[in-house]
DNA sequence: ACCTCAATGGATGCATATATCCATTGAGAT
DNA sequence: ATCTCAATGGATATATGCATCCATTGAGGT
């Protein structure tokens, strides 16, 4: 549902959202989250390319939440790391391609409910909400 | 949420549940479902070991839904293929170990709702319900 | 100008889910 | 007894998510 990498990203954003005025080194974020440093650097890079964080190199450098990123929904993060299909699900729980409202599978309605709850969760929750 | 293999298994059971009186060869099930034959054989074997299907070797052999399997909840299938943790979720959407009702994360309640819906779905739906 | 610091990015390793191949077993048909 | 059929099971391939390693870039301090 949410990949480990995407959860990492959310955890990182939570840390940054808690201190929006500070610039944190990758090393700090790694030790605060427990995410392996090298892997984290890839994640931070993707967050930067997605416009969610700003970075500065060299002495005094580090990462900081991008100005308006706090108001972005969690969904935006999931799209980056898990793809659109994972964020906007309209799949069948059994993987049937022929499953729709006219020809529902046995779990169609209940699965639609689960998906809706998920969608509502990731659109209602904003990055800023993650700050502990 | 539900692995491809588990969805395969459910699809297989759907086929067998639709014809509870017949014994179907692996080959037939493969072409009916589109699951690669060899991979399917592993799945059928696990279903047999789990007591969900019966098998017979050789001439006239094949697979058949086990007598009481129709009343087993889908959850039993998910436990076999995706493990207990996947069927009975009580995890945090952000992967926090420290997340509980006293110290909830930003998505705690909404995620609990999603999980509950899933749990209800897989316990309420029985194998027999899958028959198209 | 030079040095150090920290992000950037490419290449590579590892684990697991998915998929394939083939030899063996056991059951019915003849 | 022998033959054929189809499940069983072990060994091996492929793809992907996760993780590591290291060389390069660019920004500040001296």
PDB file of C-alpha atoms (C1' of nucleotides) in Angstrom:
ATOM      1  CA  UNK A   1       0.000   0.000   0.000  1.00  0.00           C
ATOM      2  CA  UNK A   2       2.755   2.416   1.014  1.00  0.00           C
ATOM      3  CA  UNK A   3       6.264   1.314   0.094  1.00  0.00           C
ATOM      4  CA  UNK A   4       9.059   1.418   2.613  1.00  0.00           C
ATOM      5  CA  UNK A   5      10.761   4.116   0.580  1.00  0.00           C
ATOM      6  CA  UNK A   6       7.650   6.304   0.594  1.00  0.00           C
ATOM      7  CA  UNK A   7       7.332   5.842   4.361  1.00  0.00           C
ATOM      8  CA  UNK A   8      10.965   6.886   4.663  1.00  0.00           C
ATOM      9  CA  UNK A   9      10.172  10.003   2.657  1.00  0.00           C
ATOM     10  CA  UNK A  10       7.205  10.832   4.875  1.00  0.00           C
ATOM     11  CA  UNK A  11       9.337  10.351   7.957  1.00  0.00           C
ATOM     12  CA  UNK A  12      11.962  12.706   6.546  1.00  0.00           C
ATOM     13  CA  UNK A  13       9.327  15.313   5.767  1.00  0.00           C
ATOM     14  CA  UNK A  14       7.965  14.939   9.287  1.00  0.00           C
ATOM     15  CA  UNK A  15      11.389  15.808  10.686  1.00  0.00           C
ATOM     16  CA  UNK A  16      11.787  18.768   8.353  1.00  0.00           C
ATOM     17  CA  UNK A  17       8.239  19.979   8.940  1.00  0.00           C
ATOM     18  CA  UNK A  18       8.917  20.045  12.670  1.00  0.00           C
ATOM     19  CA  UNK A  19      11.771  22.530  12.143  1.00  0.00           C
ATOM     20  CA  UNK A  20      10.828  24.505   9.037  1.00  0.00           C
ATOM     21  CA  UNK A  21      13.322  27.271   9.810  1.00  0.00           C
ATOM     22  CA  UNK A  22      16.401  25.011  10.063  1.00  0.00           C
ATOM     23  CA  UNK A  23      18.650  23.441   7.496  1.00  0.00           C
ATOM     24  CA  UNK A  24      19.491  19.853   8.457  1.00  0.00           C
ATOM     25  CA  UNK A  25      22.366  17.769   7.144  1.00  0.00           C
ATOM     26  CA  UNK A  26      21.586  14.384   5.626  1.00  0.00           C
ATOM     27  CA  UNK A  27      23.624  12.826   8.398  1.00  0.00           C
ATOM     28  CA  UNK A  28      21.368  14.365  11.041  1.00  0.00           C
ATOM     29  CA  UNK A  29      18.210  13.272   9.301  1.00  0.00           C
ATOM     30  CA  UNK A  30      19.603   9.776   8.972  1.00  0.00           C
ATOM     31  CA  UNK A  31      20.339   9.423  12.650  1.00  0.00           C
ATOM     32  CA  UNK A  32      17.013  10.991  13.594  1.00  0.00           C
ATOM     33  CA  UNK A  33      15.057   8.565  11.427  1.00  0.00           C
ATOM     34  CA  UNK A  34      17.199   5.443  11.332  1.00  0.00           C
ATOM     35  CA  UNK A  35      17.186   5.450   7.541  1.00  0.00           C
ATOM     36  CA  UNK A  36      20.521   4.284   6.036  1.00  0.00           C
ATOM     37  CA  UNK A  37      22.462   7.432   5.078  1.00  0.00           C
ATOM     38  CA  UNK A  38      23.253   6.518   1.518  1.00  0.00           C
ATOM     39  CA  UNK A  39      19.783   5.408   0.717  1.00  0.00           C
ATOM     40  CA  UNK A  40      18.424   8.498   2.375  1.00  0.00           C
ATOM     41  CA  UNK A  41      20.488  10.684   0.074  1.00  0.00           C
ATOM     42  CA  UNK A  42      18.618   9.252  -2.902  1.00  0.00           C
ATOM     43  CA  UNK A  43      15.303   9.938  -1.237  1.00  0.00           C
ATOM     44  CA  UNK A  44      16.235  13.502  -0.370  1.00  0.00           C
ATOM     45  CA  UNK A  45      17.304  14.021  -3.920  1.00  0.00           C
ATOM     46  CA  UNK A  46      13.964  12.861  -5.259  1.00  0.00           C
ATOM     47  CA  UNK A  47      12.198  15.117  -2.775  1.00  0.00           C
ATOM     48  CA  UNK A  48      14.282  17.998  -4.047  1.00  0.00           C
ATOM     49  CA  UNK A  49      13.526  17.222  -7.692  1.00  0.00           C
ATOM     50  CA  UNK A  50       9.849  17.045  -6.752  1.00  0.00           C
ATOM     51  CA  UNK A  51      10.102  20.508  -5.237  1.00  0.00           C
ATOM     52  CA  UNK A  52       9.290  19.374  -1.725  1.00  0.00           C
ATOM     53  CA  UNK A  53      12.614  20.263  -0.135  1.00  0.00           C
ATOM     54  CA  UNK A  54      15.385  22.734  -0.854  1.00  0.00           C
ATOM     55  CA  UNK A  55      19.035  21.850  -0.507  1.00  0.00           C
ATOM     56  CA  UNK A  56      22.349  23.614  -0.194  1.00  0.00           C
ATOM     57  CA  UNK A  57      25.740  22.054  -0.777  1.00  0.00           C
ATOM     58  CA  UNK A  58      28.976  22.413   1.166  1.00  0.00           C
ATOM     59  CA  UNK A  59      29.763  24.032   4.490  1.00  0.00           C
ATOM     60  CA  UNK A  60      26.560  24.913   6.340  1.00  0.00           C
ATOM     61  CA  UNK A  61      24.577  23.015   3.750  1.00  0.00           C
ATOM     62  CA  UNK A  62      21.717  20.615   4.217  1.00  0.00           C
ATOM     63  CA  UNK A  63      17.997  20.204   3.577  1.00  0.00           C
ATOM     64  CA  UNK A  64      15.005  22.304   4.424  1.00  0.00           C
ATOM     65  CA  UNK A  65      11.305  22.069   3.727  1.00  0.00           C
ATOM     66  CA  UNK A  66      10.355  24.019   0.613  1.00  0.00           C
ATOM     67  CA  UNK A  67       8.275  27.105   1.406  1.00  0.00           C
ATOM     68  CA  UNK A  68       4.794  25.929   0.396  1.00  0.00           C
ATOM     69  CA  UNK A  69       5.481  22.207   0.822  1.00  0.00           C
ATOM     70  CA  UNK A  70       3.745  22.106   4.192  1.00  0.00           C
ATOM     71  CA  UNK A  71       0.379  22.525   2.510  1.00  0.00           C
ATOM     72  CA  UNK A  72       0.927  19.772  -0.054  1.00  0.00           C
ATOM     73  CA  UNK A  73      -1.088  16.606   0.602  1.00  0.00           C
ATOM     74  CA  UNK A  74       0.674  13.363   1.460  1.00  0.00           C
ATOM     75  CA  UNK A  75      -0.652  12.072  -1.825  1.00  0.00           C
ATOM     76  CA  UNK A  76       1.940  14.161  -3.700  1.00  0.00           C
ATOM     77  CA  UNK A  77       4.694  12.283  -1.904  1.00  0.00           C
ATOM     78  CA  UNK A  78       3.174   8.902  -2.684  1.00  0.00           C
ATOM     79  CA  UNK A  79       2.901   9.811  -6.344  1.00  0.00           C
ATOM     80  CA  UNK A  80       6.630  10.534  -6.434  1.00  0.00           C
ATOM     81  CA  UNK A  81       7.730   7.289  -4.808  1.00  0.00           C
ATOM     82  CA  UNK A  82       4.982   4.763  -5.487  1.00  0.00           C
ATOM     83  CA  UNK A  83       3.545   6.160  -8.698  1.00  0.00           C
ATOM     84  CA  UNK A  84       0.128   7.427  -9.726  1.00  0.00           C
ATOM     85  CA  UNK A  85      -1.545   4.023  -9.807  1.00  0.00           C
ATOM     86  CA  UNK A  86      -0.694   3.527  -6.173  1.00  0.00           C
ATOM     87  CA  UNK A  87      -2.069   6.921  -5.140  1.00  0.00           C
ATOM     88  CA  UNK A  88      -5.237   6.928  -7.234  1.00  0.00           C
ATOM     89  CA  UNK A  89      -6.333   3.351  -7.011  1.00  0.00           C
ATOM     90  CA  UNK A  90      -9.216   2.057  -9.005  1.00  0.00           C
ATOM     91  CA  UNK A  91      -8.041  -1.525  -9.147  1.00  0.00           C
ATOM     92  CA  UNK A  92      -9.833  -4.760  -8.305  1.00  0.00           C
ATOM     93  CA  UNK A  93      -8.840  -6.580  -5.116  1.00  0.00           C
ATOM     94  CA  UNK A  94      -8.602  -9.767  -7.146  1.00  0.00           C
ATOM     95  CA  UNK A  95      -6.707  -8.145 -10.007  1.00  0.00           C
ATOM     96  CA  UNK A  96      -9.538  -8.693 -12.487  1.00  0.00           C
ATOM     97  CA  UNK A  97      -9.518  -6.308 -15.384  1.00  0.00           C
ATOM     98  CA  UNK A  98     -13.161  -7.064 -16.102  1.00  0.00           C
ATOM     99  CA  UNK A  99     -14.319  -5.927 -12.674  1.00  0.00           C
ATOM    100  CA  UNK A 100     -16.489  -2.795 -12.652  1.00  0.00           C
ATOM    101  CA  UNK A 101     -19.752  -1.546 -11.188  1.00  0.00           C
ATOM    102  CA  UNK A 102     -21.757  -3.471 -13.771  1.00  0.00           C
ATOM    103  CA  UNK A 103     -19.773  -6.680 -13.325  1.00  0.00           C
ATOM    104  CA  UNK A 104     -18.528  -6.489  -9.725  1.00  0.00           C
ATOM    105  CA  UNK A 105     -16.360  -9.173  -8.126  1.00  0.00           C
ATOM    106  CA  UNK A 106     -17.245 -10.553  -4.708  1.00  0.00           C
ATOM    107  CA  UNK A 107     -15.295  -7.875  -2.881  1.00  0.00           C
ATOM    108  CA  UNK A 108     -15.985  -4.975  -5.220  1.00  0.00           C
ATOM    109  CA  UNK A 109     -18.006  -2.724  -2.909  1.00  0.00           C
ATOM    110  CA  UNK A 110     -16.038  -3.369   0.232  1.00  0.00           C
ATOM    111  CA  UNK A 111     -12.757  -2.860  -1.583  1.00  0.00           C
ATOM    112  CA  UNK A 112     -14.052   0.399  -3.029  1.00  0.00           C
ATOM    113  CA  UNK A 113     -14.728   1.498   0.529  1.00  0.00           C
ATOM    114  CA  UNK A 114     -11.204   0.657   1.597  1.00  0.00           C
ATOM    115  CA  UNK A 115      -9.755   2.530  -1.367  1.00  0.00           C
ATOM    116  CA  UNK A 116     -11.919   5.556  -0.676  1.00  0.00           C
ATOM    117  CA  UNK A 117     -10.785   5.677   2.922  1.00  0.00           C
ATOM    118  CA  UNK A 118      -7.203   5.550   1.764  1.00  0.00           C
ATOM    119  CA  UNK A 119      -7.696   8.280  -0.822  1.00  0.00           C
ATOM    120  CA  UNK A 120      -9.417  10.506   1.705  1.00  0.00           C
ATOM    121  CA  UNK A 121      -6.575   9.939   4.158  1.00  0.00           C
ATOM    122  CA  UNK A 122      -3.780  10.884   1.772  1.00  0.00           C
ATOM    123  CA  UNK A 123      -5.542  13.948   0.420  1.00  0.00           C
ATOM    124  CA  UNK A 124      -6.701  15.261   3.780  1.00  0.00           C
ATOM    125  CA  UNK A 125      -3.337  14.836   5.492  1.00  0.00           C
ATOM    126  CA  UNK A 126      -0.847  17.584   4.664  1.00  0.00           C
ATOM    127  CA  UNK A 127       2.915  17.445   4.987  1.00  0.00           C
ATOM    128  CA  UNK A 128       2.779  19.975   7.819  1.00  0.00           C
ATOM    129  CA  UNK A 129       0.465  17.648   9.751  1.00  0.00           C
ATOM    130  CA  UNK A 130       3.269  15.113  10.001  1.00  0.00           C
ATOM    131  CA  UNK A 131       5.368  17.249  12.352  1.00  0.00           C
ATOM    132  CA  UNK A 132       5.313  15.497  15.703  1.00  0.00           C
TER     133      UNK A 132
ATOM    134  CA  UNK B   1      -1.846  -5.069   0.382  1.00  0.00           C
ATOM    135  CA  UNK B   2      -2.613  -8.302  -1.474  1.00  0.00           C
ATOM    136  CA  UNK B   3       0.343  -9.854  -3.269  1.00  0.00           C
ATOM    137  CA  UNK B   4       0.081 -10.971  -6.853  1.00  0.00           C
ATOM    138  CA  UNK B   5       0.529 -14.568  -5.733  1.00  0.00           C
ATOM    139  CA  UNK B   6      -2.340 -14.300  -3.250  1.00  0.00           C
ATOM    140  CA  UNK B   7      -4.562 -12.796  -5.952  1.00  0.00           C
ATOM    141  CA  UNK B   8      -3.618 -15.721  -8.191  1.00  0.00           C
ATOM    142  CA  UNK B   9      -4.659 -18.087  -5.416  1.00  0.00           C
ATOM    143  CA  UNK B  10      -7.999 -16.338  -5.004  1.00  0.00           C
ATOM    144  CA  UNK B  11      -8.583 -16.471  -8.728  1.00  0.00           C
ATOM    145  CA  UNK B  12      -7.876 -20.189  -8.719  1.00  0.00           C
ATOM    146  CA  UNK B  13     -10.258 -20.739  -5.848  1.00  0.00           C
ATOM    147  CA  UNK B  14     -12.891 -18.717  -7.689  1.00  0.00           C
ATOM    148  CA  UNK B  15     -12.631 -21.088 -10.638  1.00  0.00           C
ATOM    149  CA  UNK B  16     -12.793 -24.162  -8.420  1.00  0.00           C
ATOM    150  CA  UNK B  17     -15.646 -22.757  -6.334  1.00  0.00           C
ATOM    151  CA  UNK B  18     -17.671 -22.256  -9.494  1.00  0.00           C
ATOM    152  CA  UNK B  19     -17.446 -25.980 -10.249  1.00  0.00           C
ATOM    153  CA  UNK B  20     -17.189 -27.709  -6.866  1.00  0.00           C
ATOM    154  CA  UNK B  21     -18.154 -31.096  -8.289  1.00  0.00           C
ATOM    155  CA  UNK B  22     -15.434 -31.214 -10.957  1.00  0.00           C
ATOM    156  CA  UNK B  23     -11.771 -32.068 -10.854  1.00  0.00           C
ATOM    157  CA  UNK B  24      -9.765 -29.660 -13.022  1.00  0.00           C
ATOM    158  CA  UNK B  25      -6.280 -30.199 -14.379  1.00  0.00           C
ATOM    159  CA  UNK B  26      -3.627 -27.576 -13.630  1.00  0.00           C
ATOM    160  CA  UNK B  27      -3.416 -26.931 -17.342  1.00  0.00           C
ATOM    161  CA  UNK B  28      -7.107 -26.033 -17.512  1.00  0.00           C
ATOM    162  CA  UNK B  29      -6.885 -23.724 -14.517  1.00  0.00           C
ATOM    163  CA  UNK B  30      -3.852 -22.036 -16.044  1.00  0.00           C
ATOM    164  CA  UNK B  31      -5.572 -21.249 -19.298  1.00  0.00           C
ATOM    165  CA  UNK B  32      -8.754 -20.169 -17.523  1.00  0.00           C
ATOM    166  CA  UNK B  33      -6.866 -17.726 -15.307  1.00  0.00           C
ATOM    167  CA  UNK B  34      -3.852 -16.721 -17.355  1.00  0.00           C
ATOM    168  CA  UNK B  35      -1.488 -17.718 -14.557  1.00  0.00           C
ATOM    169  CA  UNK B  36       1.783 -19.253 -15.840  1.00  0.00           C
ATOM    170  CA  UNK B  37       1.395 -23.048 -15.540  1.00  0.00           C
ATOM    171  CA  UNK B  38       4.558 -23.771 -13.642  1.00  0.00           C
ATOM    172  CA  UNK B  39       4.053 -21.012 -11.167  1.00  0.00           C
ATOM    173  CA  UNK B  40       0.458 -22.072 -10.753  1.00  0.00           C
ATOM    174  CA  UNK B  41       1.557 -25.563  -9.785  1.00  0.00           C
ATOM    175  CA  UNK B  42       3.389 -24.107  -6.774  1.00  0.00           C
ATOM    176  CA  UNK B  43       0.313 -22.179  -5.762  1.00  0.00           C
ATOM    177  CA  UNK B  44      -1.962 -25.188  -6.089  1.00  0.00           C
ATOM    178  CA  UNK B  45       0.476 -27.168  -4.004  1.00  0.00           C
ATOM    179  CA  UNK B  46       0.366 -24.604  -1.224  1.00  0.00           C
ATOM    180  CA  UNK B  47      -3.420 -24.559  -1.382  1.00  0.00           C
ATOM    181  CA  UNK B  48      -3.369 -28.332  -1.011  1.00  0.00           C
ATOM    182  CA  UNK B  49      -1.007 -28.226   1.971  1.00  0.00           C
ATOM    183  CA  UNK B  50      -3.270 -25.607   3.516  1.00  0.00           C
ATOM    184  CA  UNK B  51      -6.222 -27.967   3.129  1.00  0.00           C
ATOM    185  CA  UNK B  52      -8.094 -25.699   0.738  1.00  0.00           C
ATOM    186  CA  UNK B  53      -8.015 -27.995  -2.271  1.00  0.00           C
ATOM    187  CA  UNK B  54      -7.733 -31.721  -2.846  1.00  0.00           C
ATOM    188  CA  UNK B  55      -5.622 -33.194  -5.603  1.00  0.00           C
ATOM    189  CA  UNK B  56      -5.259 -36.454  -7.460  1.00  0.00           C
ATOM    190  CA  UNK B  57      -2.300 -37.505  -9.565  1.00  0.00           C
ATOM    191  CA  UNK B  58      -2.145 -39.234 -12.904  1.00  0.00           C
ATOM    192  CA  UNK B  59      -4.828 -40.082 -15.420  1.00  0.00           C
ATOM    193  CA  UNK B  60      -8.089 -38.277 -14.593  1.00  0.00           C
ATOM    194  CA  UNK B  61      -6.257 -36.337 -11.917  1.00  0.00           C
ATOM    195  CA  UNK B  62      -6.488 -32.663 -11.084  1.00  0.00           C
ATOM    196  CA  UNK B  63      -7.668 -30.289  -8.400  1.00  0.00           C
ATOM    197  CA  UNK B  64     -10.947 -29.804  -6.613  1.00  0.00           C
ATOM    198  CA  UNK B  65     -12.158 -27.535  -3.840  1.00  0.00           C
ATOM    199  CA  UNK B  66     -11.892 -29.238  -0.472  1.00  0.00           C
ATOM    200  CA  UNK B  67     -15.295 -30.066   1.013  1.00  0.00           C
ATOM    201  CA  UNK B  68     -15.616 -27.323   3.650  1.00  0.00           C
ATOM    202  CA  UNK B  69     -13.274 -24.847   1.954  1.00  0.00           C
ATOM    203  CA  UNK B  70     -16.162 -22.860   0.516  1.00  0.00           C
ATOM    204  CA  UNK B  71     -17.020 -21.553   3.981  1.00  0.00           C
ATOM    205  CA  UNK B  72     -13.466 -20.488   4.824  1.00  0.00           C
ATOM    206  CA  UNK B  73     -12.929 -16.721   4.798  1.00  0.00           C
ATOM    207  CA  UNK B  74     -10.596 -15.140   2.246  1.00  0.00           C
ATOM    208  CA  UNK B  75      -8.430 -14.194   5.179  1.00  0.00           C
ATOM    209  CA  UNK B  76      -7.276 -17.819   5.468  1.00  0.00           C
ATOM    210  CA  UNK B  77      -5.885 -17.631   1.946  1.00  0.00           C
ATOM    211  CA  UNK B  78      -4.073 -14.371   2.624  1.00  0.00           C
ATOM    212  CA  UNK B  79      -2.493 -15.835   5.738  1.00  0.00           C
ATOM    213  CA  UNK B  80      -1.064 -18.676   3.673  1.00  0.00           C
ATOM    214  CA  UNK B  81       0.453 -16.492   0.946  1.00  0.00           C
ATOM    215  CA  UNK B  82       1.090 -13.108   2.542  1.00  0.00           C
ATOM    216  CA  UNK B  83       1.517 -14.096   6.168  1.00  0.00           C
ATOM    217  CA  UNK B  84      -0.302 -13.227   9.359  1.00  0.00           C
ATOM    218  CA  UNK B  85       1.031  -9.672   9.619  1.00  0.00           C
ATOM    219  CA  UNK B  86      -0.512  -8.885   6.273  1.00  0.00           C
ATOM    220  CA  UNK B  87      -3.913 -10.314   7.220  1.00  0.00           C
ATOM    221  CA  UNK B  88      -4.166  -8.952  10.762  1.00  0.00           C
ATOM    222  CA  UNK B  89      -2.665  -5.518  10.372  1.00  0.00           C
ATOM    223  CA  UNK B  90      -2.058  -3.302  13.313  1.00  0.00           C
ATOM    224  CA  UNK B  91       0.758  -1.323  11.788  1.00  0.00           C
ATOM    225  CA  UNK B  92       1.323   2.405  11.443  1.00  0.00           C
ATOM    226  CA  UNK B  93       0.935   3.983   8.008  1.00  0.00           C
ATOM    227  CA  UNK B  94       4.262   5.710   8.540  1.00  0.00           C
ATOM    228  CA  UNK B  95       5.982   2.621   9.899  1.00  0.00           C
ATOM    229  CA  UNK B  96       6.470   4.137  13.355  1.00  0.00           C
ATOM    230  CA  UNK B  97       6.841   1.596  16.113  1.00  0.00           C
ATOM    231  CA  UNK B  98       5.957   4.230  18.691  1.00  0.00           C
ATOM    232  CA  UNK B  99       2.560   4.942  17.175  1.00  0.00           C
ATOM    233  CA  UNK B 100      -0.421   3.908  19.312  1.00  0.00           C
ATOM    234  CA  UNK B 101      -3.709   5.324  20.571  1.00  0.00           C
ATOM    235  CA  UNK B 102      -1.891   7.349  23.234  1.00  0.00           C
ATOM    236  CA  UNK B 103       0.750   8.665  20.838  1.00  0.00           C
ATOM    237  CA  UNK B 104      -0.987   8.652  17.447  1.00  0.00           C
ATOM    238  CA  UNK B 105       0.698   9.758  14.243  1.00  0.00           C
ATOM    239  CA  UNK B 106      -1.025  12.207  11.892  1.00  0.00           C
ATOM    240  CA  UNK B 107      -2.838   9.449  10.019  1.00  0.00           C
ATOM    241  CA  UNK B 108      -3.480   7.113  12.927  1.00  0.00           C
ATOM    242  CA  UNK B 109      -7.269   7.214  13.057  1.00  0.00           C
ATOM    243  CA  UNK B 110      -7.880   7.299   9.333  1.00  0.00           C
ATOM    244  CA  UNK B 111      -5.452   4.462   8.768  1.00  0.00           C
ATOM    245  CA  UNK B 112      -7.168   2.438  11.480  1.00  0.00           C
ATOM    246  CA  UNK B 113     -10.384   2.910   9.546  1.00  0.00           C
ATOM    247  CA  UNK B 114      -8.798   1.677   6.340  1.00  0.00           C
ATOM    248  CA  UNK B 115      -7.370  -1.367   8.115  1.00  0.00           C
ATOM    249  CA  UNK B 116     -10.698  -2.153   9.721  1.00  0.00           C
ATOM    250  CA  UNK B 117     -12.464  -2.022   6.385  1.00  0.00           C
ATOM    251  CA  UNK B 118      -9.906  -4.403   4.949  1.00  0.00           C
ATOM    252  CA  UNK B 119     -10.189  -6.803   7.882  1.00  0.00           C
ATOM    253  CA  UNK B 120     -13.967  -6.790   7.637  1.00  0.00           C
ATOM    254  CA  UNK B 121     -13.755  -7.456   3.913  1.00  0.00           C
ATOM    255  CA  UNK B 122     -11.473 -10.472   4.179  1.00  0.00           C
ATOM    256  CA  UNK B 123     -13.361 -12.061   7.043  1.00  0.00           C
ATOM    257  CA  UNK B 124     -16.837 -11.470   5.617  1.00  0.00           C
ATOM    258  CA  UNK B 125     -16.003 -12.751   2.144  1.00  0.00           C
ATOM    259  CA  UNK B 126     -15.932 -16.546   1.898  1.00  0.00           C
ATOM    260  CA  UNK B 127     -14.217 -18.646  -0.727  1.00  0.00           C
ATOM    261  CA  UNK B 128     -17.591 -19.739  -2.091  1.00  0.00           C
ATOM    262  CA  UNK B 129     -18.500 -16.084  -2.658  1.00  0.00           C
ATOM    263  CA  UNK B 130     -15.724 -15.816  -5.232  1.00  0.00           C
ATOM    264  CA  UNK B 131     -17.471 -18.066  -7.747  1.00  0.00           C
ATOM    265  CA  UNK B 132     -18.516 -15.846 -10.613  1.00  0.00           C
TER     266      UNK B 132
ATOM    267  C1'  DA C   1      43.982  30.091  -4.416  1.00  0.00           C
ATOM    268  C1'  DC C   2      43.218  26.429  -1.448  1.00  0.00           C
ATOM    269  C1'  DC C   3      40.893  23.328   1.832  1.00  0.00           C
ATOM    270  C1'  DT C   4      37.026  21.185   3.845  1.00  0.00           C
ATOM    271  C1'  DC C   5      32.314  20.167   3.991  1.00  0.00           C
ATOM    272  C1'  DA C   6      28.140  18.179   2.315  1.00  0.00           C
ATOM    273  C1'  DA C   7      25.053  17.247  -1.591  1.00  0.00           C
ATOM    274  C1'  DT C   8      24.916  14.855  -6.257  1.00  0.00           C
ATOM    275  C1'  DG C   9      24.985  10.972  -9.171  1.00  0.00           C
ATOM    276  C1'  DG C  10      26.618   6.686 -11.232  1.00  0.00           C
ATOM    277  C1'  DA C  11      27.713   1.866 -10.509  1.00  0.00           C
ATOM    278  C1'  DT C  12      27.166  -2.009  -8.000  1.00  0.00           C
ATOM    279  C1'  DG C  13      25.435  -5.455  -4.428  1.00  0.00           C
ATOM    280  C1'  DC C  14      21.630  -7.971  -1.996  1.00  0.00           C
ATOM    281  C1'  DA C  15      17.002  -9.885  -0.902  1.00  0.00           C
ATOM    282  C1'  DT C  16      12.638 -11.242  -2.159  1.00  0.00           C
ATOM    283  C1'  DA C  17       8.661 -12.020  -5.222  1.00  0.00           C
ATOM    284  C1'  DT C  18       7.763 -13.867  -9.411  1.00  0.00           C
ATOM    285  C1'  DA C  19       8.580 -17.149 -13.004  1.00  0.00           C
ATOM    286  C1'  DT C  20      10.721 -21.199 -15.532  1.00  0.00           C
ATOM    287  C1'  DC C  21      12.720 -25.865 -16.249  1.00  0.00           C
ATOM    288  C1'  DC C  22      13.079 -30.561 -15.538  1.00  0.00           C
ATOM    289  C1'  DA C  23      13.391 -34.939 -13.001  1.00  0.00           C
ATOM    290  C1'  DT C  24      10.499 -37.803  -9.944  1.00  0.00           C
ATOM    291  C1'  DT C  25       6.359 -39.844  -8.057  1.00  0.00           C
ATOM    292  C1'  DG C  26       2.075 -42.086  -8.071  1.00  0.00           C
ATOM    293  C1'  DA C  27      -2.350 -43.171 -10.125  1.00  0.00           C
ATOM    294  C1'  DG C  28      -5.342 -45.039 -13.786  1.00  0.00           C
ATOM    295  C1'  DA C  29      -5.640 -47.416 -18.527  1.00  0.00           C
ATOM    296  C1'  DT C  30      -4.211 -51.179 -21.464  1.00  0.00           C
TER     297       DT C  30
ATOM    298  C1'  DA D   1       3.798 -55.465 -15.928  1.00  0.00           C
ATOM    299  C1'  DT D   2       3.850 -51.607 -18.701  1.00  0.00           C
ATOM    300  C1'  DC D   3       2.510 -47.115 -20.489  1.00  0.00           C
ATOM    301  C1'  DT D   4       0.771 -42.592 -20.167  1.00  0.00           C
ATOM    302  C1'  DC D   5      -0.962 -38.868 -17.643  1.00  0.00           C
ATOM    303  C1'  DA D   6      -0.688 -35.263 -14.327  1.00  0.00           C
ATOM    304  C1'  DA D   7       0.798 -33.711  -9.757  1.00  0.00           C
ATOM    305  C1'  DT D   8       5.093 -33.047  -6.827  1.00  0.00           C
ATOM    306  C1'  DG D   9       9.342 -30.947  -5.738  1.00  0.00           C
ATOM    307  C1'  DG D  10      14.026 -29.271  -6.349  1.00  0.00           C
ATOM    308  C1'  DA D  11      17.056 -26.190  -8.799  1.00  0.00           C
ATOM    309  C1'  DT D  12      17.588 -22.239 -11.341  1.00  0.00           C
ATOM    310  C1'  DA D  13      16.451 -17.625 -13.797  1.00  0.00           C
ATOM    311  C1'  DT D  14      14.534 -12.732 -13.830  1.00  0.00           C
ATOM    312  C1'  DA D  15      12.761  -8.329 -12.039  1.00  0.00           C
ATOM    313  C1'  DT D  16      12.341  -5.051  -8.627  1.00  0.00           C
ATOM    314  C1'  DG D  17      12.768  -2.722  -4.201  1.00  0.00           C
ATOM    315  C1'  DC D  18      16.125  -1.737  -0.988  1.00  0.00           C
ATOM    316  C1'  DA D  19      20.780  -0.670   0.229  1.00  0.00           C
ATOM    317  C1'  DT D  20      25.872   0.359  -0.250  1.00  0.00           C
ATOM    318  C1'  DC D  21      30.139   2.388  -2.231  1.00  0.00           C
ATOM    319  C1'  DC D  22      32.711   5.898  -4.161  1.00  0.00           C
ATOM    320  C1'  DA D  23      33.959   9.604  -7.380  1.00  0.00           C
ATOM    321  C1'  DT D  24      32.376  14.317  -8.588  1.00  0.00           C
ATOM    322  C1'  DT D  25      30.432  18.856  -7.913  1.00  0.00           C
ATOM    323  C1'  DG D  26      29.758  23.159  -5.805  1.00  0.00           C
ATOM    324  C1'  DA D  27      29.533  26.108  -1.783  1.00  0.00           C
ATOM    325  C1'  DG D  28      31.723  28.240   2.291  1.00  0.00           C
ATOM    326  C1'  DG D  29      35.921  29.160   5.392  1.00  0.00           C
ATOM    327  C1'  DT D  30      40.794  30.237   5.820  1.00  0.00           C
TER     328       DT D  30
END
